[in-house]
Structures are given as structure tokens and as C-alpha cells.
Tab-separated table of C-alpha atoms and ligand atoms in Angstrom:
chain	number	residue	atom	x	y	z
A	1	UNK	CA	-63.191	2.629	-33.463
A	2	UNK	CA	-61.314	0.752	-36.131
A	3	UNK	CA	-63.191	-0.013	-39.352
A	4	UNK	CA	-60.773	-2.786	-40.388
A	5	UNK	CA	-62.729	-6.070	-40.946
A	6	UNK	CA	-62.443	-8.874	-38.473
A	7	UNK	CA	-62.169	-12.462	-39.239
A	8	UNK	CA	-65.518	-13.976	-38.200
A	9	UNK	CA	-65.084	-17.587	-38.937
A	10	UNK	CA	-62.404	-20.018	-40.266
A	11	UNK	CA	-63.418	-23.251	-41.996
A	12	UNK	CA	-61.014	-26.064	-42.714
A	13	UNK	CA	-62.346	-28.291	-45.609
A	14	UNK	CA	-60.448	-31.493	-46.607
A	15	UNK	CA	-60.608	-32.315	-50.297
A	16	UNK	CA	-59.645	-34.745	-52.903
A	17	UNK	CA	-59.178	-34.931	-56.492
A	18	UNK	CA	-58.130	-37.430	-59.295
A	19	UNK	CA	-54.554	-38.103	-60.400
A	20	UNK	CA	-52.865	-40.218	-63.096
A	21	UNK	CA	-50.570	-43.267	-62.254
A	22	UNK	CA	-47.616	-40.861	-62.111
A	23	UNK	CA	-44.239	-42.528	-61.527
A	24	UNK	CA	-41.602	-40.814	-59.298
A	25	UNK	CA	-38.701	-42.240	-56.877
A	26	UNK	CA	-41.513	-42.645	-54.126
A	27	UNK	CA	-43.568	-45.135	-56.358
A	28	UNK	CA	-46.714	-44.151	-58.125
A	29	UNK	CA	-49.386	-41.528	-57.318
A	30	UNK	CA	-52.552	-43.055	-56.031
A	31	UNK	CA	-55.737	-42.412	-58.001
A	32	UNK	CA	-56.658	-39.715	-55.817
A	33	UNK	CA	-54.744	-36.876	-54.192
A	34	UNK	CA	-55.697	-34.910	-50.841
A	35	UNK	CA	-55.512	-31.302	-50.125
A	36	UNK	CA	-56.849	-28.967	-47.310
A	37	UNK	CA	-58.595	-25.645	-47.847
A	38	UNK	CA	-58.886	-22.835	-45.453
A	39	UNK	CA	-61.842	-20.440	-45.783
A	40	UNK	CA	-62.007	-17.382	-43.873
A	41	UNK	CA	-64.937	-14.881	-43.487
A	42	UNK	CA	-64.748	-11.473	-42.370
A	43	UNK	CA	-67.177	-8.823	-41.058
A	44	UNK	CA	-67.077	-7.189	-44.378
A	45	UNK	CA	-68.623	-9.878	-45.958
A	46	UNK	CA	-65.343	-11.077	-47.933
A	47	UNK	CA	-64.093	-14.679	-48.196
A	48	UNK	CA	-60.342	-15.473	-48.156
A	49	UNK	CA	-59.002	-18.713	-49.209
A	50	UNK	CA	-55.804	-20.812	-48.940
A	51	UNK	CA	-54.968	-24.405	-50.106
A	52	UNK	CA	-52.225	-26.673	-48.465
A	53	UNK	CA	-51.058	-30.248	-48.224
A	54	UNK	CA	-53.522	-32.778	-47.436
A	55	UNK	CA	-54.234	-35.273	-44.758
A	56	UNK	CA	-55.299	-35.457	-41.308
A	57	UNK	CA	-52.151	-34.199	-39.757
A	58	UNK	CA	-52.443	-31.029	-41.551
A	59	UNK	CA	-56.123	-30.881	-41.149
A	60	UNK	CA	-56.062	-31.352	-37.406
A	61	UNK	CA	-53.082	-28.824	-37.158
A	62	UNK	CA	-55.248	-26.207	-38.907
A	63	UNK	CA	-58.201	-26.701	-36.758
A	64	UNK	CA	-56.131	-26.223	-33.473
A	65	UNK	CA	-55.164	-23.053	-34.976
A	66	UNK	CA	-58.778	-21.725	-35.334
A	67	UNK	CA	-58.772	-19.855	-31.998
A	68	UNK	CA	-55.698	-17.854	-32.849
A	69	UNK	CA	-57.357	-16.577	-36.127
A	70	UNK	CA	-61.020	-15.878	-35.343
A	71	UNK	CA	-61.922	-12.330	-34.020
A	72	UNK	CA	-58.455	-11.035	-35.381
A	73	UNK	CA	-58.485	-8.040	-37.759
A	74	UNK	CA	-57.568	-8.867	-41.241
A	75	UNK	CA	-54.540	-6.423	-41.199
A	76	UNK	CA	-52.798	-8.566	-38.478
A	77	UNK	CA	-51.645	-11.543	-40.519
A	78	UNK	CA	-48.158	-11.149	-39.060
A	79	UNK	CA	-49.499	-11.323	-35.467
A	80	UNK	CA	-51.537	-14.087	-36.109
A	81	UNK	CA	-48.599	-16.283	-37.688
A	82	UNK	CA	-46.294	-15.033	-34.836
A	83	UNK	CA	-49.078	-16.241	-32.214
A	84	UNK	CA	-49.157	-19.649	-34.120
A	85	UNK	CA	-45.470	-20.094	-34.175
A	86	UNK	CA	-45.285	-19.395	-30.397
A	87	UNK	CA	-48.388	-21.708	-29.643
A	88	UNK	CA	-47.609	-24.761	-32.000
A	89	UNK	CA	-45.102	-27.318	-31.087
A	90	UNK	CA	-43.684	-29.610	-33.564
A	91	UNK	CA	-44.963	-33.218	-33.663
A	92	UNK	CA	-42.768	-35.745	-31.831
A	93	UNK	CA	-41.915	-37.574	-34.968
A	94	UNK	CA	-40.869	-34.320	-36.648
A	95	UNK	CA	-36.995	-34.411	-36.253
A	96	UNK	CA	-36.899	-31.100	-38.591
A	97	UNK	CA	-34.847	-33.352	-41.176
A	98	UNK	CA	-36.408	-31.863	-44.243
A	99	UNK	CA	-36.703	-34.112	-47.177
A	100	UNK	CA	-33.040	-34.768	-48.406
A	101	UNK	CA	-34.319	-38.212	-49.368
A	102	UNK	CA	-37.491	-37.527	-50.428
A	103	UNK	CA	-39.267	-39.538	-47.837
A	104	UNK	CA	-42.765	-38.451	-48.590
A	105	UNK	CA	-44.000	-39.438	-44.929
A	106	UNK	CA	-41.984	-36.390	-43.947
A	107	UNK	CA	-43.284	-34.003	-46.416
A	108	UNK	CA	-46.285	-33.034	-44.018
A	109	UNK	CA	-43.647	-31.537	-41.712
A	110	UNK	CA	-41.878	-29.448	-44.247
A	111	UNK	CA	-45.262	-28.051	-45.457
A	112	UNK	CA	-46.456	-25.531	-42.671
A	113	UNK	CA	-50.156	-25.610	-42.391
A	114	UNK	CA	-50.128	-22.007	-41.244
A	115	UNK	CA	-49.160	-20.645	-44.777
A	116	UNK	CA	-52.624	-21.606	-45.793
A	117	UNK	CA	-53.983	-19.210	-43.177
A	118	UNK	CA	-51.330	-16.647	-44.424
A	119	UNK	CA	-52.646	-16.965	-47.882
A	120	UNK	CA	-56.293	-16.516	-46.713
A	121	UNK	CA	-55.556	-13.653	-44.482
A	122	UNK	CA	-53.583	-11.867	-47.580
A	123	UNK	CA	-56.546	-12.609	-49.684
A	124	UNK	CA	-58.755	-10.732	-47.225
A	125	UNK	CA	-56.325	-7.872	-46.650
A	126	UNK	CA	-56.037	-7.423	-50.375
A	127	UNK	CA	-59.810	-7.370	-50.764
A	128	UNK	CA	-60.025	-4.680	-48.140
A	129	UNK	CA	-57.390	-2.623	-49.511
A	130	UNK	CA	-58.553	-3.388	-53.121
A	131	UNK	CA	-55.098	-4.493	-54.335
A	132	UNK	CA	-53.863	-8.051	-55.585
A	133	UNK	CA	-52.201	-9.941	-53.282
A	134	UNK	CA	-48.833	-9.614	-55.172
A	135	UNK	CA	-48.902	-5.860	-54.337
A	136	UNK	CA	-48.755	-6.579	-50.597
A	137	UNK	CA	-45.657	-8.964	-51.053
A	138	UNK	CA	-42.057	-7.852	-50.866
A	139	UNK	CA	-41.584	-5.030	-53.283
A	140	UNK	CA	-44.888	-5.428	-54.924
A	141	UNK	CA	-45.978	-6.618	-58.289
A	142	UNK	CA	-43.374	-7.219	-60.855
A	143	UNK	CA	-45.061	-8.776	-63.643
A	144	UNK	CA	-48.703	-9.825	-64.714
A	145	UNK	CA	-47.920	-13.244	-66.164
A	146	UNK	CA	-45.407	-15.816	-64.890
A	147	UNK	CA	-43.731	-18.515	-66.914
A	148	UNK	CA	-44.533	-22.100	-65.805
A	149	UNK	CA	-42.849	-25.237	-67.090
A	150	UNK	CA	-44.450	-28.363	-68.621
A	151	UNK	CA	-44.053	-30.964	-65.960
A	152	UNK	CA	-43.567	-34.282	-67.507
A	153	UNK	CA	-44.133	-37.533	-65.858
A	154	UNK	CA	-43.715	-41.079	-66.619
A	155	UNK	CA	-47.064	-42.787	-66.288
A	156	UNK	CA	-47.863	-46.448	-65.755
A	157	UNK	CA	-50.721	-48.634	-67.077
A	158	UNK	CA	-53.575	-47.994	-64.609
A	159	UNK	CA	-55.247	-51.150	-65.797
A	160	UNK	CA	-52.522	-53.028	-63.958
A	161	UNK	CA	-54.299	-52.080	-60.494
A	162	UNK	CA	-57.431	-53.643	-59.347
A	163	UNK	CA	-60.443	-51.617	-60.536
A	164	UNK	CA	-62.299	-51.623	-57.153
A	165	UNK	CA	-59.308	-51.013	-55.005
A	166	UNK	CA	-57.654	-48.432	-57.117
A	167	UNK	CA	-59.778	-46.561	-59.690
A	168	UNK	CA	-57.903	-44.356	-61.644
A	169	UNK	CA	-59.693	-41.722	-63.768
A	170	UNK	CA	-60.538	-42.645	-67.314
A	171	UNK	CA	-60.588	-39.708	-69.907
A	172	UNK	CA	-60.357	-41.857	-73.067
A	173	UNK	CA	-63.696	-40.310	-74.354
A	174	UNK	CA	-62.506	-36.866	-73.632
A	175	UNK	CA	-62.579	-34.382	-76.784
A	176	UNK	CA	-59.302	-32.986	-75.381
A	177	UNK	CA	-56.251	-34.667	-76.793
A	178	UNK	CA	-54.075	-33.818	-73.638
A	179	UNK	CA	-56.903	-35.152	-71.229
A	180	UNK	CA	-56.903	-38.364	-73.158
A	181	UNK	CA	-53.179	-38.878	-73.142
A	182	UNK	CA	-52.363	-37.930	-69.605
A	183	UNK	CA	-54.377	-40.892	-68.254
A	184	UNK	CA	-52.603	-43.666	-70.384
A	185	UNK	CA	-49.200	-45.447	-70.188
A	186	UNK	CA	-46.420	-43.109	-71.038
A	187	UNK	CA	-42.839	-45.043	-70.381
A	188	UNK	CA	-40.739	-44.448	-73.505
A	189	UNK	CA	-38.981	-41.490	-74.834
A	190	UNK	CA	-41.405	-41.511	-77.856
A	191	UNK	CA	-44.358	-41.185	-75.513
A	192	UNK	CA	-42.516	-38.560	-73.526
A	193	UNK	CA	-42.083	-36.621	-76.458
A	194	UNK	CA	-45.956	-37.120	-77.244
A	195	UNK	CA	-46.625	-35.853	-73.732
A	196	UNK	CA	-44.435	-32.629	-74.342
A	197	UNK	CA	-46.253	-32.099	-77.683
A	198	UNK	CA	-49.649	-32.302	-76.092
A	199	UNK	CA	-48.848	-29.822	-73.323
A	200	UNK	CA	-47.090	-27.482	-75.723
A	201	UNK	CA	-50.213	-27.700	-77.825
A	202	UNK	CA	-52.694	-26.969	-75.019
A	203	UNK	CA	-50.946	-24.522	-72.736
A	204	UNK	CA	-48.178	-23.148	-75.049
A	205	UNK	CA	-45.364	-24.616	-72.811
A	206	UNK	CA	-42.031	-24.410	-74.226
A	207	UNK	CA	-39.944	-25.402	-71.269
A	208	UNK	CA	-40.101	-28.755	-69.675
A	209	UNK	CA	-39.027	-30.679	-66.433
A	210	UNK	CA	-39.134	-34.488	-66.621
A	211	UNK	CA	-39.574	-36.163	-63.342
A	212	UNK	CA	-36.948	-38.842	-63.090
A	213	UNK	CA	-35.933	-41.341	-60.515
A	214	UNK	CA	-38.280	-43.961	-62.253
A	215	UNK	CA	-36.233	-45.744	-64.993
A	216	UNK	CA	-32.352	-46.194	-65.177
A	217	UNK	CA	-30.607	-42.850	-65.646
A	218	UNK	CA	-29.644	-43.666	-69.180
A	219	UNK	CA	-33.188	-44.306	-70.395
A	220	UNK	CA	-34.193	-40.965	-68.798
A	221	UNK	CA	-31.446	-39.174	-70.396
A	222	UNK	CA	-32.612	-40.570	-73.688
A	223	UNK	CA	-36.007	-39.237	-73.056
A	224	UNK	CA	-34.586	-35.649	-72.338
A	225	UNK	CA	-32.433	-35.836	-75.472
A	226	UNK	CA	-35.646	-36.682	-77.395
A	227	UNK	CA	-37.591	-33.632	-76.027
A	228	UNK	CA	-34.684	-31.290	-76.648
A	229	UNK	CA	-34.406	-32.671	-80.317
A	230	UNK	CA	-38.144	-32.083	-80.919
A	231	UNK	CA	-38.137	-28.680	-79.146
A	232	UNK	CA	-34.546	-27.480	-79.837
A	233	UNK	CA	-35.248	-23.851	-78.367
A	234	UNK	CA	-36.777	-25.239	-75.236
A	235	UNK	CA	-35.100	-25.315	-71.758
A	236	UNK	CA	-35.321	-29.005	-70.613
A	237	UNK	CA	-34.342	-30.348	-67.135
A	238	UNK	CA	-34.554	-33.477	-65.278
A	239	UNK	CA	-35.326	-34.125	-61.633
A	240	UNK	CA	-34.507	-37.583	-60.285
A	241	UNK	CA	-34.945	-36.559	-56.585
A	242	UNK	CA	-31.575	-37.454	-55.668
A	243	UNK	CA	-31.821	-41.046	-56.849
A	244	UNK	CA	-28.430	-41.139	-58.511
A	245	UNK	CA	-25.203	-41.513	-56.716
A	246	UNK	CA	-22.795	-38.702	-57.178
A	247	UNK	CA	-20.788	-40.820	-59.650
A	248	UNK	CA	-23.640	-41.790	-61.581
A	249	UNK	CA	-24.951	-38.305	-61.872
A	250	UNK	CA	-21.556	-37.054	-63.146
A	251	UNK	CA	-21.390	-39.660	-65.696
A	252	UNK	CA	-24.976	-39.269	-66.844
A	253	UNK	CA	-24.526	-35.507	-67.229
A	254	UNK	CA	-21.165	-35.840	-69.124
A	255	UNK	CA	-22.697	-35.329	-72.616
A	256	UNK	CA	-25.709	-33.349	-71.719
A	257	UNK	CA	-24.324	-29.644	-71.836
A	258	UNK	CA	-26.406	-27.805	-74.524
A	259	UNK	CA	-29.272	-30.278	-74.047
A	260	UNK	CA	-30.106	-29.819	-70.283
A	261	UNK	CA	-30.383	-26.322	-69.081
A	262	UNK	CA	-29.967	-27.045	-65.302
A	263	UNK	CA	-30.274	-30.211	-63.035
A	264	UNK	CA	-32.668	-30.573	-60.120
A	265	UNK	CA	-31.479	-32.443	-57.233
A	266	UNK	CA	-29.522	-35.093	-59.269
A	267	UNK	CA	-27.850	-36.586	-56.246
A	268	UNK	CA	-28.416	-36.640	-52.470
A	269	UNK	CA	-26.916	-37.542	-49.172
A	270	UNK	CA	-24.191	-40.435	-49.412
A	271	UNK	CA	-21.218	-41.971	-47.648
A	272	UNK	CA	-21.937	-39.804	-44.582
A	273	UNK	CA	-21.972	-36.540	-46.615
A	274	UNK	CA	-25.194	-34.474	-46.695
A	275	UNK	CA	-27.173	-33.719	-49.796
A	276	UNK	CA	-25.718	-30.091	-49.865
A	277	UNK	CA	-22.136	-31.380	-49.796
A	278	UNK	CA	-22.775	-33.812	-52.628
A	279	UNK	CA	-24.539	-31.265	-54.691
A	280	UNK	CA	-21.471	-29.064	-54.239
A	281	UNK	CA	-19.200	-31.765	-55.646
A	282	UNK	CA	-21.553	-32.529	-58.463
A	283	UNK	CA	-21.415	-28.779	-59.517
A	284	UNK	CA	-17.500	-28.915	-59.193
A	285	UNK	CA	-17.453	-31.875	-61.534
A	286	UNK	CA	-19.872	-30.872	-64.178
A	287	UNK	CA	-20.258	-27.054	-64.020
A	288	UNK	CA	-24.097	-27.604	-64.126
A	289	UNK	CA	-26.288	-25.150	-62.504
A	290	UNK	CA	-28.518	-26.944	-59.878
A	291	UNK	CA	-31.859	-26.579	-58.609
A	292	UNK	CA	-33.387	-28.030	-55.304
A	293	UNK	CA	-36.389	-28.428	-53.389
A	294	UNK	CA	-34.877	-30.966	-51.182
A	295	UNK	CA	-31.614	-29.719	-49.633
A	296	UNK	CA	-32.918	-26.261	-48.799
A	297	UNK	CA	-36.469	-26.439	-47.334
A	298	UNK	CA	-36.142	-24.085	-44.460
A	299	UNK	CA	-33.814	-21.063	-43.550
A	300	UNK	CA	-31.327	-23.342	-41.604
A	301	UNK	CA	-30.829	-25.698	-44.327
A	302	UNK	CA	-30.649	-22.576	-46.739
A	303	UNK	CA	-27.807	-21.212	-44.774
A	304	UNK	CA	-25.647	-24.420	-45.211
A	305	UNK	CA	-26.781	-24.633	-48.832
A	306	UNK	CA	-25.439	-21.067	-49.540
A	307	UNK	CA	-22.540	-21.418	-47.339
A	308	UNK	CA	-21.274	-24.150	-49.489
A	309	UNK	CA	-22.551	-22.654	-52.622
A	310	UNK	CA	-24.352	-25.850	-53.525
A	311	UNK	CA	-27.215	-24.572	-55.191
A	312	UNK	CA	-28.041	-21.872	-58.009
A	313	UNK	CA	-31.907	-22.104	-58.212
A	314	UNK	CA	-34.096	-22.591	-54.939
A	315	UNK	CA	-37.484	-23.707	-55.596
A	316	UNK	CA	-39.187	-21.894	-52.758
A	317	UNK	CA	-42.513	-23.515	-52.554
A	318	UNK	CA	-44.824	-20.867	-50.520
A	319	UNK	CA	-46.170	-23.925	-48.781
A	320	UNK	CA	-42.959	-24.667	-47.143
A	321	UNK	CA	-41.563	-21.069	-46.801
A	322	UNK	CA	-44.780	-19.067	-46.588
A	323	UNK	CA	-45.916	-16.266	-48.910
A	324	UNK	CA	-43.941	-13.556	-47.375
A	325	UNK	CA	-40.941	-16.031	-46.948
A	326	UNK	CA	-40.921	-17.073	-50.630
A	327	UNK	CA	-40.828	-13.690	-51.924
A	328	UNK	CA	-38.024	-12.726	-49.170
A	329	UNK	CA	-36.183	-15.700	-50.669
A	330	UNK	CA	-36.273	-14.157	-54.074
A	331	UNK	CA	-34.991	-10.951	-52.694
A	332	UNK	CA	-32.039	-12.678	-51.310
A	333	UNK	CA	-31.227	-14.732	-54.354
A	334	UNK	CA	-31.699	-11.600	-56.639
A	335	UNK	CA	-29.066	-9.958	-54.358
A	336	UNK	CA	-26.590	-12.749	-54.672
A	337	UNK	CA	-27.117	-13.342	-58.368
A	338	UNK	CA	-29.097	-16.575	-57.824
A	339	UNK	CA	-32.402	-17.739	-59.274
A	340	UNK	CA	-35.811	-18.124	-57.846
A	341	UNK	CA	-38.343	-20.775	-58.716
A	342	UNK	CA	-41.357	-22.525	-57.057
A	343	UNK	CA	-41.601	-26.360	-56.442
A	344	UNK	CA	-45.045	-28.116	-56.542
A	345	UNK	CA	-46.818	-31.206	-55.547
A	346	UNK	CA	-50.391	-32.104	-56.753
A	347	UNK	CA	-52.811	-29.232	-56.203
A	348	UNK	CA	-55.976	-27.606	-57.015
A	349	UNK	CA	-56.501	-24.154	-58.837
A	350	UNK	CA	-56.382	-22.200	-55.518
A	351	UNK	CA	-52.538	-23.149	-55.230
A	352	UNK	CA	-52.347	-22.203	-58.869
A	353	UNK	CA	-53.617	-18.785	-58.078
A	354	UNK	CA	-51.212	-18.452	-55.186
A	355	UNK	CA	-48.288	-19.347	-57.148
A	356	UNK	CA	-49.346	-16.650	-59.654
A	357	UNK	CA	-49.355	-14.035	-56.852
A	358	UNK	CA	-46.013	-15.192	-55.605
A	359	UNK	CA	-44.565	-15.741	-59.049
A	360	UNK	CA	-45.689	-12.025	-59.656
A	361	UNK	CA	-44.021	-10.693	-56.686
A	362	UNK	CA	-40.790	-12.609	-56.811
A	363	UNK	CA	-38.005	-10.185	-57.791
A	364	UNK	CA	-34.941	-10.833	-60.080
A	365	UNK	CA	-34.413	-14.158	-61.981
A	366	UNK	CA	-37.411	-16.248	-61.884
A	367	UNK	CA	-37.131	-19.879	-63.402
A	368	UNK	CA	-40.310	-21.180	-65.028
A	369	UNK	CA	-42.319	-22.315	-62.007
A	370	UNK	CA	-43.183	-25.967	-61.290
A	371	UNK	CA	-46.931	-26.892	-61.440
A	372	UNK	CA	-48.845	-30.174	-61.265
A	373	UNK	CA	-51.999	-28.317	-62.465
A	374	UNK	CA	-51.757	-29.667	-65.975
A	375	UNK	CA	-52.506	-33.053	-64.528
A	376	UNK	CA	-55.364	-31.768	-62.572
A	377	UNK	CA	-56.937	-29.256	-65.005
A	378	UNK	CA	-60.685	-29.586	-65.383
A	379	UNK	CA	-61.142	-30.416	-61.686
A	380	UNK	CA	-61.536	-26.704	-60.888
A	381	UNK	CA	-62.691	-25.508	-57.297
A	382	UNK	CA	-62.686	-22.045	-58.606
A	383	UNK	CA	-65.130	-20.119	-60.825
A	384	UNK	CA	-62.349	-18.279	-62.365
A	385	UNK	CA	-59.232	-20.667	-62.556
A	386	UNK	CA	-56.161	-18.680	-63.865
A	387	UNK	CA	-55.317	-19.448	-67.219
A	388	UNK	CA	-51.979	-20.669	-68.731
A	389	UNK	CA	-51.586	-19.116	-72.044
A	390	UNK	CA	-48.452	-19.201	-74.185
A	391	UNK	CA	-46.778	-21.118	-71.221
A	392	UNK	CA	-47.503	-18.055	-69.021
A	393	UNK	CA	-49.760	-18.245	-65.830
A	394	UNK	CA	-51.974	-15.115	-66.016
A	395	UNK	CA	-51.851	-13.021	-62.620
A	396	UNK	CA	-55.675	-12.395	-61.606
A	397	UNK	CA	-56.366	-8.721	-61.460
A	398	UNK	CA	-58.948	-8.765	-58.785
A	399	UNK	CA	-58.157	-7.664	-55.294
A	400	UNK	CA	-56.536	-10.237	-52.976
A	401	UNK	CA	-56.014	-13.674	-54.315
A	402	UNK	CA	-58.265	-12.740	-57.129
A	403	UNK	CA	-60.208	-15.891	-57.356
A	404	UNK	CA	-63.774	-17.148	-56.232
A	405	UNK	CA	-64.570	-20.397	-54.849
A	406	UNK	CA	-67.216	-22.784	-56.453
A	407	UNK	CA	-68.825	-24.111	-53.268
A	408	UNK	CA	-70.464	-26.905	-55.155
A	409	UNK	CA	-67.336	-28.261	-56.461
A	410	UNK	CA	-65.754	-27.913	-53.128
A	411	UNK	CA	-68.452	-29.786	-51.493
A	412	UNK	CA	-68.077	-32.668	-54.131
A	413	UNK	CA	-64.160	-32.700	-53.587
A	414	UNK	CA	-64.970	-32.881	-49.936
A	415	UNK	CA	-67.246	-35.941	-50.450
A	416	UNK	CA	-64.508	-37.658	-52.491
A	417	UNK	CA	-62.188	-37.115	-49.683
A	418	UNK	CA	-64.706	-38.455	-47.079
A	419	UNK	CA	-65.065	-41.662	-49.387
A	420	UNK	CA	-61.376	-42.530	-49.199
A	421	UNK	CA	-59.882	-45.406	-47.009
A	422	UNK	CA	-56.998	-43.220	-46.281
A	423	UNK	CA	-55.939	-39.508	-46.318
A	424	UNK	CA	-52.140	-39.663	-46.373
A	425	UNK	CA	-49.892	-40.000	-49.407
A	426	UNK	CA	-48.552	-43.560	-49.734
A	427	UNK	CA	-46.944	-44.169	-53.284
A	428	UNK	CA	-45.928	-47.573	-52.233
A	429	UNK	CA	-49.432	-49.080	-52.543
A	430	UNK	CA	-50.017	-48.586	-56.179
A	431	UNK	CA	-46.342	-49.455	-56.925
A	432	UNK	CA	-46.789	-52.821	-55.295
A	433	UNK	CA	-49.173	-53.816	-58.033
A	434	UNK	CA	-46.413	-53.284	-60.468
A	435	UNK	CA	-43.530	-54.780	-58.553
A	436	UNK	CA	-44.802	-57.172	-55.625
A	437	UNK	CA	-43.429	-56.475	-52.433
A	438	UNK	CA	-41.810	-53.172	-53.822
A	439	UNK	CA	-40.192	-50.989	-51.056
A	440	UNK	CA	-38.729	-47.441	-51.258
A	441	UNK	CA	-35.126	-46.967	-51.565
A	442	UNK	CA	-34.156	-43.425	-52.052
A	443	UNK	CA	-30.951	-44.437	-54.050
A	444	UNK	CA	-32.812	-46.570	-56.523
A	445	UNK	CA	-35.142	-45.238	-59.466
A	446	UNK	CA	-38.514	-46.848	-58.761
A	447	UNK	CA	-38.457	-49.537	-61.627
A	448	UNK	CA	-34.870	-50.409	-60.814
A	449	UNK	CA	-35.320	-53.423	-58.492
B	1	GKR	O1	-45.440	-35.364	-57.478
B	1	GKR	O2	-44.525	-36.957	-56.878
B	1	GKR	C1	-44.485	-35.869	-57.159
B	1	GKR	C2	-43.195	-35.171	-57.164
B	1	GKR	O3	-42.134	-36.047	-57.138
B	1	GKR	C3	-43.317	-34.182	-55.827
B	1	GKR	O4	-43.489	-35.051	-54.676
B	1	GKR	C4	-41.922	-33.592	-55.797
B	1	GKR	O5	-41.724	-33.153	-54.347
B	1	GKR	O6	-42.364	-32.473	-57.549
B	1	GKR	C5	-41.679	-32.624	-56.547
B	1	GKR	C6	-40.135	-32.278	-56.915
B	1	GKR	O7	-39.910	-31.346	-57.686
B	1	GKR	O8	-39.093	-32.837	-56.247
B	2	MG	MG1	-37.689	-31.424	-57.154
């Protein structure tokens, strides 16, 4: 009889955390963001965990997968995922179109809930075999710390929303300068430089990405120039999420060589051409390297992206591609002389640990990984949150995911989730307090109306 442990229970716990009034093409982040946690227990007494996109759609999808997981040996994650893929039909609203225009209502279809199960099962398998998760992926562990970038955002003044309806976190009395700064208005190049200085000071980051698609392109480029001037050795990039037309993007980038290292999704679909075709034209015109988390979010889109040679850096979020899939992506990119990176959305520290494991296993050239964690730091759901030291995320050394849940914190985050009027992300709500009647337009930065 096999002594491989068997999964005895699968719990799905929806959780929420606090956020700043972060600005993007989609509008403003709400005061709270949501996630779903998967907690597996096995017959050896181990706990495996995974974190994924928030909201009821993802939660209900995960609950429906429970019967396919419980009772399975921890060694059979591939079989479990296969069974899920055979059994689960796409939602009728899911046209499999990806997020070429960053329609965040579609994000829940690009993220696949089952990857949280993959994470939790790899966590259990690693504990059974007594190896860290990264040793179970691809060609095994490549590094023991992974560079992450300082993810800079414009932040609006939270006092412009009604306190009762939209209560953003106030950290004005925190002893930590970064914690104080991240909850206050940041809308000018000078303030963006202060933001970069604060994250450089706290986390040792020396590479930055500015989330664009907020102000006019010229103003955003001024902020990029200011950051580069302050940190001449830094790699700086900007991601307007495809808000600029091809013409605008080419003009805006004309004088930016030597200042910007690579461009992330500068432009998207237009005039009947797909984002992949337009990105190829942008590359031809500017000779900039280009990164994406918008035009290649699955293998079919990736095929067309590669066929057109439209992208140099694929930001393969394991929540889109799976853990095995993300590392497989790094292997392909390495073979073809391209670069791997990871995209993020607001997340807790379980995802941070997952990024550390995937980043540790990725082969070849790895761009500094995205993480929103610096905006959530302090809201730990783990006893042993991986640290970012000198701009590098430390890969946990313990077996599996290598981290331990703090259940009291998880319960608190679940209570916050249950107190929210809605669980889906809608960045138009807060934005409408800044510009009455505001509506999302994927070709207009959110303040350009
Ligand atoms: O946090 O609003 C955000 C970001 O804009 C996110 O939704 C994007 O998907 O960070 C992402 C990106 O790199 O495009
Ligand atoms: Mg992006």
C-alpha cells in the first residue's frame, strides 16, 4: 500500500486587504482588494496553500473543483489539473479574448482558479519530498534570491471620496516613512521621485516601473525622466497598459533611449489591427524592447506574439499560466533568446512566496519581477513573509512553498471580505468621485477626459 499522503480536505477562503487609491487606465483602486485562498490538508498532517484572484466567480469555481481534489494523493497534481480541465467549461461570458484592452472585468477569465490548487498541491508534494517547490519545477532551483522591481503608481487624494462609502487606509501616524507616503497623494514627477526614494530606502530596490495610462503621456515621461535622473543606474520602465495610440507611443518614446530600459504594453489594438500587430510596428519604429502581460496571456496568443516577433519580455504571471506553465515559458524564452518576467495584481504574501518559487525556478534571463506587495506590506497572512532585501526577494528555504499561514490574520481578512458590499474589482467607482460620470476608455489615460 502506498504511503504517499492523500488530500483530506480543501478549503476555499475569500479574503480582503487594504489598498491605496492607486491610479491606472482602469480608474482608481478601491479601498479594499479581494483574493481567494486555497488551503489543502493531507493525511500526513501537512497544510498546502495557494492564493489567487478575488471575487465570487473565482471562489465558486474553486468550490466546484473540490470533489476533484479531495481524496487524491499529493503526488498527482498533474492528474488533478487534467481532471479539472476536462470537467470545467468556460463561463458563457468568457469569449477567451484575453485582456488586450485591459478590461478588468475580463481579468477573472484570464486568471485560472485551478492554479491556486496547483500551488497548494506542489506545496504539499514539496513537504512530502522535503524539497522547496522551486526544485519541483522545470530544471529545478536556479537562484536563491529573485530581483523584484519597485512598482510605482500615481496615487489620488483619498479625502476626495466620501469616508463612509470609501474608507481608504490612513497610515499618517506610522513610524515607517514608506507606509506614511503610500497612502497620500502622489501626482507629480517630484512626488514620484519621492516614492521611488522611499521604496529604494525600505526595500533596496534600484529598478522601477511606473504605472502609466493615468496622465497625459508627456507628463508621465517627465516623471520617468525625473526618476532616471535621481537613479542614473536604475532600469526604469513605464506601462500605460496600451493607452497610447501607435503614433503617440512612437512620438513619446523618440527621446527616451538611454532613459527607459524597455517599454511595457505602450500601445494596443487599433484600426482593426490586434495589439500584437501594433506592438510589432512599435518595435520596428523605435527599436525598443517590449514587455507584455496583455497581448500574450495564453499559449494561443503567445503563438501569434512570437510569430510576429511582437515582444521580447513575456510577463508570465503564474496565476494566468500556472506554475509549471510559467516555468515552461521561461525555458522557451531562454531557448529563443527572449526574457522572462512576472506580472502582478494586488496580492497578499502567499502570492509573494509563490513568485519567489517561480522566479527561483525560471531559467535564462529574468527581468526584475513585478509585485504589488510593497503596497500591501504589513497585512501579512503568513508567519514568515519572504523578505525583499537589497531589491531581491528571498526564496524560502523550507520544503514546499516554504511558508506558514497565520490563521488569525486569515480569519480577520475573511471578516473584512464578508463586510464588503461587493467582491469584484470595479475601478470606475472611486474614479467617479474624481471625475463625475467617468467611464473607462482603453485609449484614454484615466485623467484625460
Ligand atoms: O494594479 O491596477 C493595477 C494594474 O494596472 C494591473 O491591473 C495590471 O494588470 O499591473 C498590471 C500590469 O502590469 O499591466
Ligand atoms: Mg503591464
